[in-house]
PDB file of C-alpha atoms in Angstrom:
ATOM      1  CA  MET A   1       0.640   7.678 -18.047  1.00 69.00           C
ATOM      2  CA  THR A   2       0.854   4.034 -19.043  1.00 84.00           C
ATOM      3  CA  ARG A   3      -0.936   1.286 -17.183  1.00 86.00           C
ATOM      4  CA  ARG A   4       1.552  -0.985 -15.455  1.00 91.00           C
ATOM      5  CA  LEU A   5      -0.683  -4.050 -15.411  1.00 92.00           C
ATOM      6  CA  ASP A   6      -4.344  -5.042 -15.413  1.00 91.00           C
ATOM      7  CA  TYR A   7      -5.110  -6.336 -11.939  1.00 92.00           C
ATOM      8  CA  ASN A   8      -8.642  -7.238 -13.032  1.00 90.00           C
ATOM      9  CA  GLN A   9      -7.183  -9.837 -15.398  1.00 93.00           C
ATOM     10  CA  ILE A  10      -4.361 -10.986 -13.139  1.00 93.00           C
ATOM     11  CA  ALA A  11      -6.304 -11.389  -9.880  1.00 95.00           C
ATOM     12  CA  PRO A  12     -10.012 -11.528 -10.760  1.00 94.00           C
ATOM     13  CA  ASN A  13     -10.939 -13.311  -7.528  1.00 98.00           C
ATOM     14  CA  GLY A  14      -9.273 -10.610  -5.446  1.00 96.00           C
ATOM     15  CA  VAL A  15     -11.078  -7.885  -7.376  1.00 95.00           C
ATOM     16  CA  LYS A  16     -14.325  -9.851  -7.012  1.00 97.00           C
ATOM     17  CA  ALA A  17     -13.797  -9.997  -3.236  1.00 97.00           C
ATOM     18  CA  LEU A  18     -13.432  -6.207  -3.146  1.00 97.00           C
ATOM     19  CA  GLY A  19     -16.600  -6.007  -5.251  1.00 97.00           C
ATOM     20  CA  GLY A  20     -18.380  -8.009  -2.561  1.00 98.00           C
ATOM     21  CA  VAL A  21     -17.408  -5.395   0.016  1.00 98.00           C
ATOM     22  CA  TYR A  22     -18.601  -2.677  -2.369  1.00 98.00           C
ATOM     23  CA  GLY A  23     -21.925  -4.531  -2.706  1.00 98.00           C
ATOM     24  CA  TYR A  24     -22.229  -4.712   1.068  1.00 98.00           C
ATOM     25  CA  ILE A  25     -21.698  -0.951   1.377  1.00 98.00           C
ATOM     26  CA  MET A  26     -24.296  -0.243  -1.316  1.00 97.00           C
ATOM     27  CA  GLN A  27     -26.922  -2.253   0.587  1.00 98.00           C
ATOM     28  CA  SER A  28     -25.826  -1.114   4.060  1.00 98.00           C
ATOM     29  CA  GLY A  29     -28.368   1.665   4.340  1.00 97.00           C
ATOM     30  CA  LEU A  30     -25.836   4.477   4.030  1.00 98.00           C
ATOM     31  CA  PRO A  31     -27.077   7.054   1.516  1.00 97.00           C
ATOM     32  CA  ALA A  32     -25.343   6.459  -1.833  1.00 96.00           C
ATOM     33  CA  GLU A  33     -24.553  10.156  -2.257  1.00 97.00           C
ATOM     34  CA  LEU A  34     -22.917  10.280   1.186  1.00 98.00           C
ATOM     35  CA  VAL A  35     -20.789   7.247   0.320  1.00 98.00           C
ATOM     36  CA  ASP A  36     -19.766   8.862  -2.974  1.00 98.00           C
ATOM     37  CA  PHE A  37     -18.734  12.056  -1.163  1.00 98.00           C
ATOM     38  CA  VAL A  38     -16.589   9.959   1.168  1.00 98.00           C
ATOM     39  CA  TYR A  39     -15.105   8.038  -1.769  1.00 98.00           C
ATOM     40  CA  LEU A  40     -14.303  11.340  -3.482  1.00 98.00           C
ATOM     41  CA  ARG A  41     -12.695  12.828  -0.361  1.00 98.00           C
ATOM     42  CA  VAL A  42     -10.560   9.729   0.292  1.00 98.00           C
ATOM     43  CA  SER A  43      -9.473   9.786  -3.361  1.00 98.00           C
ATOM     44  CA  GLN A  44      -8.565  13.480  -3.049  1.00 98.00           C
ATOM     45  CA  ILE A  45      -6.365  12.758  -0.035  1.00 98.00           C
ATOM     46  CA  ASN A  46      -4.663   9.899  -1.876  1.00 98.00           C
ATOM     47  CA  ASN A  47      -4.381  11.819  -5.190  1.00 96.00           C
ATOM     48  CA  CYS A  48      -5.998   9.017  -7.162  1.00 96.00           C
ATOM     49  CA  ALA A  49      -6.823  10.545 -10.557  1.00 94.00           C
ATOM     50  CA  TYR A  50      -8.735   7.470 -11.736  1.00 93.00           C
ATOM     51  CA  CYS A  51     -11.005   7.451  -8.667  1.00 95.00           C
ATOM     52  CA  LEU A  52     -11.379  11.252  -8.557  1.00 96.00           C
ATOM     53  CA  ASP A  53     -12.629  11.164 -12.129  1.00 94.00           C
ATOM     54  CA  MET A  54     -15.006   8.260 -11.473  1.00 94.00           C
ATOM     55  CA  HIS A  55     -16.550   9.557  -8.241  1.00 96.00           C
ATOM     56  CA  THR A  56     -16.909  13.089  -9.556  1.00 97.00           C
ATOM     57  CA  ARG A  57     -18.825  11.673 -12.527  1.00 95.00           C
ATOM     58  CA  ASP A  58     -20.964   9.532 -10.173  1.00 95.00           C
ATOM     59  CA  LEU A  59     -21.913  12.562  -8.084  1.00 97.00           C
ATOM     60  CA  ILE A  60     -22.712  14.641 -11.183  1.00 97.00           C
ATOM     61  CA  LYS A  61     -24.996  11.822 -12.395  1.00 96.00           C
ATOM     62  CA  LYS A  62     -26.745  11.967  -9.007  1.00 96.00           C
ATOM     63  CA  GLY A  63     -27.454  15.659  -9.590  1.00 97.00           C
ATOM     64  CA  VAL A  64     -24.908  17.161  -7.195  1.00 97.00           C
ATOM     65  CA  LYS A  65     -24.204  20.753  -8.158  1.00 95.00           C
ATOM     66  CA  ILE A  66     -20.728  21.679  -9.351  1.00 95.00           C
ATOM     67  CA  GLU A  67     -20.463  24.311  -6.599  1.00 94.00           C
ATOM     68  CA  LYS A  68     -20.702  21.598  -3.964  1.00 97.00           C
ATOM     69  CA  LEU A  69     -18.340  19.256  -5.819  1.00 96.00           C
ATOM     70  CA  ALA A  70     -15.760  22.015  -6.083  1.00 96.00           C
ATOM     71  CA  LEU A  71     -15.764  22.446  -2.313  1.00 97.00           C
ATOM     72  CA  VAL A  72     -15.509  18.826  -1.158  1.00 98.00           C
ATOM     73  CA  GLN A  73     -11.815  19.299  -0.440  1.00 97.00           C
ATOM     74  CA  ALA A  74     -12.634  22.364   1.705  1.00 97.00           C
ATOM     75  CA  TRP A  75     -15.879  21.041   3.211  1.00 97.00           C
ATOM     76  CA  ALA A  76     -15.027  22.361   6.689  1.00 96.00           C
ATOM     77  CA  GLU A  77     -14.959  25.926   5.348  1.00 97.00           C
ATOM     78  CA  ALA A  78     -18.014  25.532   3.130  1.00 96.00           C
ATOM     79  CA  GLY A  79     -20.565  26.624   5.716  1.00 90.00           C
ATOM     80  CA  HIS A  80     -23.929  24.907   5.508  1.00 93.00           C
ATOM     81  CA  LEU A  81     -23.350  23.640   1.973  1.00 96.00           C
ATOM     82  CA  PHE A  82     -22.668  20.232   3.547  1.00 97.00           C
ATOM     83  CA  SER A  83     -25.142  18.728   5.996  1.00 97.00           C
ATOM     84  CA  GLU A  84     -24.160  17.767   9.520  1.00 97.00           C
ATOM     85  CA  ARG A  85     -24.051  14.087   8.480  1.00 97.00           C
ATOM     86  CA  GLU A  86     -21.908  14.873   5.433  1.00 98.00           C
ATOM     87  CA  ARG A  87     -19.485  16.913   7.553  1.00 97.00           C
ATOM     88  CA  ALA A  88     -19.247  14.120  10.128  1.00 98.00           C
ATOM     89  CA  ALA A  89     -18.651  11.503   7.415  1.00 98.00           C
ATOM     90  CA  LEU A  90     -16.033  13.622   5.646  1.00 98.00           C
ATOM     91  CA  ALA A  91     -14.200  14.381   8.909  1.00 98.00           C
ATOM     92  CA  TRP A  92     -14.199  10.681   9.792  1.00 98.00           C
ATOM     93  CA  ALA A  93     -12.980   9.789   6.284  1.00 98.00           C
ATOM     94  CA  GLU A  94     -10.072  12.194   6.652  1.00 98.00           C
ATOM     95  CA  THR A  95      -8.897  10.956  10.054  1.00 98.00           C
ATOM     96  CA  VAL A  96      -9.274   7.274   9.120  1.00 98.00           C
ATOM     97  CA  THR A  97      -7.481   7.726   5.777  1.00 98.00           C
ATOM     98  CA  ARG A  98      -4.664   9.602   7.506  1.00 98.00           C
ATOM     99  CA  VAL A  99      -4.463   7.091  10.362  1.00 97.00           C
ATOM    100  CA  SER A 100      -0.652   7.066  10.390  1.00 97.00           C
ATOM    101  CA  GLU A 101      -0.725  10.817  11.086  1.00 97.00           C
ATOM    102  CA  THR A 102      -3.854  11.122  13.238  1.00 96.00           C
ATOM    103  CA  GLY A 103      -4.016   7.895  15.221  1.00 97.00           C
ATOM    104  CA  ILE A 104      -7.791   8.504  15.025  1.00 97.00           C
ATOM    105  CA  PRO A 105      -8.124  10.417  18.296  1.00 97.00           C
ATOM    106  CA  ASP A 106     -10.970   9.915  20.757  1.00 97.00           C
ATOM    107  CA  GLN A 107     -12.237  13.396  19.934  1.00 97.00           C
ATOM    108  CA  ALA A 108     -12.724  12.426  16.271  1.00 97.00           C
ATOM    109  CA  PHE A 109     -14.573   9.256  17.274  1.00 98.00           C
ATOM    110  CA  LYS A 110     -16.830  11.129  19.702  1.00 97.00           C
ATOM    111  CA  ALA A 111     -17.603  13.766  17.073  1.00 96.00           C
ATOM    112  CA  ALA A 112     -18.575  11.104  14.542  1.00 97.00           C
ATOM    113  CA  ARG A 113     -20.693   9.232  17.101  1.00 97.00           C
ATOM    114  CA  THR A 114     -22.731  12.331  17.922  1.00 97.00           C
ATOM    115  CA  VAL A 115     -24.069  12.273  14.359  1.00 97.00           C
ATOM    116  CA  LEU A 116     -23.738   8.688  13.129  1.00 98.00           C
ATOM    117  CA  GLU A 117     -25.232   5.519  14.587  1.00 97.00           C
ATOM    118  CA  GLU A 118     -22.845   2.679  15.511  1.00 98.00           C
ATOM    119  CA  LYS A 119     -23.646   0.584  12.430  1.00 98.00           C
ATOM    120  CA  GLU A 120     -23.377   3.625  10.164  1.00 98.00           C
ATOM    121  CA  LEU A 121     -19.948   4.393  11.583  1.00 98.00           C
ATOM    122  CA  VAL A 122     -18.754   0.814  11.131  1.00 98.00           C
ATOM    123  CA  ASP A 123     -20.137   0.656   7.581  1.00 98.00           C
ATOM    124  CA  LEU A 124     -18.622   4.035   6.773  1.00 98.00           C
ATOM    125  CA  THR A 125     -15.248   2.851   8.062  1.00 98.00           C
ATOM    126  CA  ILE A 126     -15.495  -0.253   5.868  1.00 98.00           C
ATOM    127  CA  ALA A 127     -16.257   2.032   2.900  1.00 98.00           C
ATOM    128  CA  ILE A 128     -13.243   4.221   3.738  1.00 98.00           C
ATOM    129  CA  GLY A 129     -10.992   1.181   3.952  1.00 98.00           C
ATOM    130  CA  LEU A 130     -12.347  -0.115   0.664  1.00 98.00           C
ATOM    131  CA  MET A 131     -11.715   3.170  -1.130  1.00 98.00           C
ATOM    132  CA  ASN A 132      -8.189   3.323   0.258  1.00 98.00           C
ATOM    133  CA  ALA A 133      -7.614  -0.183  -1.166  1.00 98.00           C
ATOM    134  CA  TYR A 134      -9.054   0.792  -4.550  1.00 97.00           C
ATOM    135  CA  ASN A 135      -6.922   3.962  -4.589  1.00 97.00           C
ATOM    136  CA  ARG A 136      -3.793   1.940  -3.976  1.00 97.00           C
ATOM    137  CA  LEU A 137      -4.628  -0.447  -6.791  1.00 96.00           C
ATOM    138  CA  ALA A 138      -5.456   2.348  -9.239  1.00 94.00           C
ATOM    139  CA  ILE A 139      -2.378   4.420  -8.358  1.00 95.00           C
ATOM    140  CA  GLY A 140      -0.016   1.475  -8.022  1.00 94.00           C
ATOM    141  CA  PHE A 141      -0.909   0.026 -11.402  1.00 94.00           C
ATOM    142  CA  ARG A 142      -1.642   3.359 -13.147  1.00 90.00           C
ATOM    143  CA  ASN A 143      -5.289   3.063 -14.114  1.00 85.00           C
ATOM    144  CA  THR A 144      -6.095   5.704 -16.688  1.00 83.00           C
ATOM    145  CA  PRO A 145      -8.937   8.098 -15.803  1.00 80.00           C
ATOM    146  CA  GLN A 146     -11.879   8.147 -18.204  1.00 74.00           C
ATOM    147  CA  ALA A 147     -11.276  11.868 -18.834  1.00 62.00           C
ATOM    148  CA  VAL A 148      -7.821  11.068 -20.254  1.00 58.00           C
ATOM    149  CA  LEU A 149      -9.180   8.288 -22.442  1.00 57.00           C
ATOM    150  CA  GLN A 150     -11.797  10.630 -23.943  1.00 64.00           C
ATOM    151  CA  ASN A 151      -9.242  13.189 -25.064  1.00 55.00           C
TER     152      ASN A 151
END
């Protein structure tokens, strides 16, 4: 896979603006590990190799066990391995990322609201939107995953 272009060099102010949103999410009060799980799940849905590699590495650095990482894609069938908040965040991430298919039904919103506070849900939705934007940049311009560069 060959990189098509370096958007960091071509549009540094645009990338910086996205970085500002990332900074907001990191100070929002959402647990960093929860955000990383959501970033990983969104990247799985979008098949973004660059982001999958990066967020998997981030979660490993945070001490998440490989057994849990291996089941992020099947979190709904993973029993109590994922907390109630993690399950709510992952379900919300899926329906928001697949908005063209799901329309984000009232049932999904109500389920998320039973677990997440209003601000948490808004911040989580901003994080989901951000990761979808990053996925589109990385896939569209063929960012090379770190794992590929190391081999």
